Structure formats: structure tokens, C-alpha cells
Short mmCIF file of C-alpha atoms in Angstrom, two decimals:
data_model
loop_
_atom_site.label_atom_id
_atom_site.label_comp_id
_atom_site.label_asym_id
_atom_site.label_seq_id
_atom_site.Cartn_x
_atom_site.Cartn_y
_atom_site.Cartn_z
CA MET T 1 16.98 -2.24 20.37
CA ALA T 2 14.44 -3.07 17.55
CA ASN T 3 15.71 -3.27 14.27
CA ARG T 4 13.79 -0.86 12.39
CA SER T 5 14.68 -1.74 8.57
CA ILE T 6 12.67 -5.15 9.16
CA PRO T 7 9.10 -4.61 8.95
CA ASP T 8 6.54 -5.89 11.13
CA ALA T 9 4.64 -8.83 9.76
CA ASP T 10 1.30 -7.47 10.88
CA ASN T 11 2.26 -3.98 9.14
CA VAL T 12 0.06 -3.88 6.17
CA ALA T 13 1.47 -0.63 4.97
CA ALA T 14 5.39 -1.94 5.19
CA SER T 15 4.01 -5.07 3.00
CA VAL T 16 2.48 -3.13 0.45
CA VAL T 17 5.61 -0.70 0.01
CA SER T 18 7.88 -3.79 -0.12
CA ALA T 19 5.66 -5.43 -2.77
CA PHE T 20 6.44 -2.49 -4.71
CA GLY T 21 9.85 -2.38 -4.29
CA GLY T 22 10.74 0.26 -1.42
CA LEU T 23 9.36 3.55 -0.60
CA THR T 24 10.54 5.56 -3.49
CA LYS T 25 9.22 3.12 -5.81
CA ALA T 26 6.14 3.02 -3.97
CA THR T 27 5.78 6.69 -4.19
CA LYS T 28 6.06 7.00 -7.71
CA ALA T 29 3.86 4.04 -8.38
CA LEU T 30 0.96 5.49 -6.66
CA GLY T 31 1.58 8.92 -8.17
CA HIS T 32 2.55 10.76 -5.25
CA ARG T 33 5.20 13.78 -5.42
CA THR T 34 6.88 13.03 -2.00
CA HIS T 35 6.86 10.02 0.01
CA SER T 36 5.52 11.45 3.41
CA THR T 37 2.03 10.18 2.85
CA ILE T 38 3.13 6.69 2.37
CA TYR T 39 5.63 6.87 4.90
CA SER T 40 3.04 7.89 7.43
CA TRP T 41 1.07 4.62 6.36
CA VAL T 42 4.19 2.57 7.48
CA ARG T 43 4.74 4.38 10.75
CA LYS T 44 1.23 3.85 11.61
CA GLY T 45 0.88 0.33 10.00
CA ARG T 46 -2.10 0.81 8.25
CA ILE T 47 -3.69 2.31 4.96
CA PRO T 48 -6.59 4.48 4.66
CA HIS T 49 -9.70 2.47 3.20
CA TRP T 50 -10.05 5.20 0.60
CA ARG T 51 -6.60 4.75 -0.54
CA HIS T 52 -7.17 0.76 -1.03
CA ALA T 53 -8.45 1.33 -4.85
CA GLU T 54 -5.70 3.54 -5.54
CA ILE T 55 -3.03 0.89 -4.59
CA VAL T 56 -4.76 -1.75 -6.36
CA ARG T 57 -4.78 0.23 -9.76
CA ALA T 58 -1.24 1.04 -9.29
CA ALA T 59 -0.39 -2.41 -8.45
CA ASP T 60 -2.15 -3.67 -11.74
CA ARG T 61 -0.64 -1.25 -13.87
CA GLU T 62 3.18 -1.62 -12.44
CA GLY T 63 2.65 -5.66 -12.45
CA VAL T 64 3.04 -5.49 -8.65
CA GLU T 65 1.26 -8.66 -6.74
CA ILE T 66 -0.70 -7.58 -3.96
CA PRO T 67 -1.77 -10.43 -1.80
CA ASN T 68 -5.80 -10.74 -2.04
CA ASP T 69 -5.95 -10.97 1.76
CA LEU T 70 -3.82 -8.04 2.54
CA PHE T 71 -6.69 -5.63 3.17
CA ARG T 72 -8.14 -8.03 5.50
CA GLY T 73 -11.82 -8.13 4.60
CA VAL T 74 -12.31 -4.99 2.71
CA THR T 75 -13.59 -4.98 -0.76
CA VAL T 76 -11.67 -3.23 -3.25
CA VAL T 77 -13.30 -3.17 -6.90
CA ARG T 78 -11.03 -3.25 -9.74
CA PRO T 79 -11.96 -0.94 -12.74
CA GLU T 80 -12.94 -4.06 -14.58
CA GLY T 81 -15.03 -4.87 -11.73
CA GLU T 82 -13.10 -8.09 -10.27
CA GLY T 83 -13.17 -7.64 -6.33
CA VAL T 84 -10.38 -8.25 -3.94
CA ARG T 85 -11.37 -9.55 -0.44
#
């Protein structure tokens, strides 16, 4: 039986949630009222492309380091114009 508390190394969403310090902290940092949206990302193992900029902004605001290669080739433009690849 798999231990569900250990995120899959290839699960981008779990990596993002972990970087924020867990589901509750990620939910608050991203400005969501409930955790259901973020939890669905973790279950699916991916984050919709149109949410990437939101995550980068929240990470910048909260001082959370998100690895530049996390989104695997998707370019996310930060408000000041610096791209993330």
C-alpha cells in the first residue's frame, strides 16, 4: 500500500504545495477561499497553465522559492517582465 503523505517526485502540484508549506498555507497564499481547487491539482498531478502566473506572483509575494524549471518549458512572465522557463 502506498503512503499518500509522500508526494510523487513528478507531481508538480505537490511540489508547489510543499514549497508553500502545505495545502492550507498554499490556499491562503493563492487567495482561494477553500482548498478544493489546489487539492484537485495535487490529485491530478498538474496545475492548469493559466494558473502558473498566479503561483509565481504568490510565491514572490510570500518569499517562497519555486524552482525555475518546475513548469517544464512553460514561460510565465512576472509582473516586472522577468520570464520563468
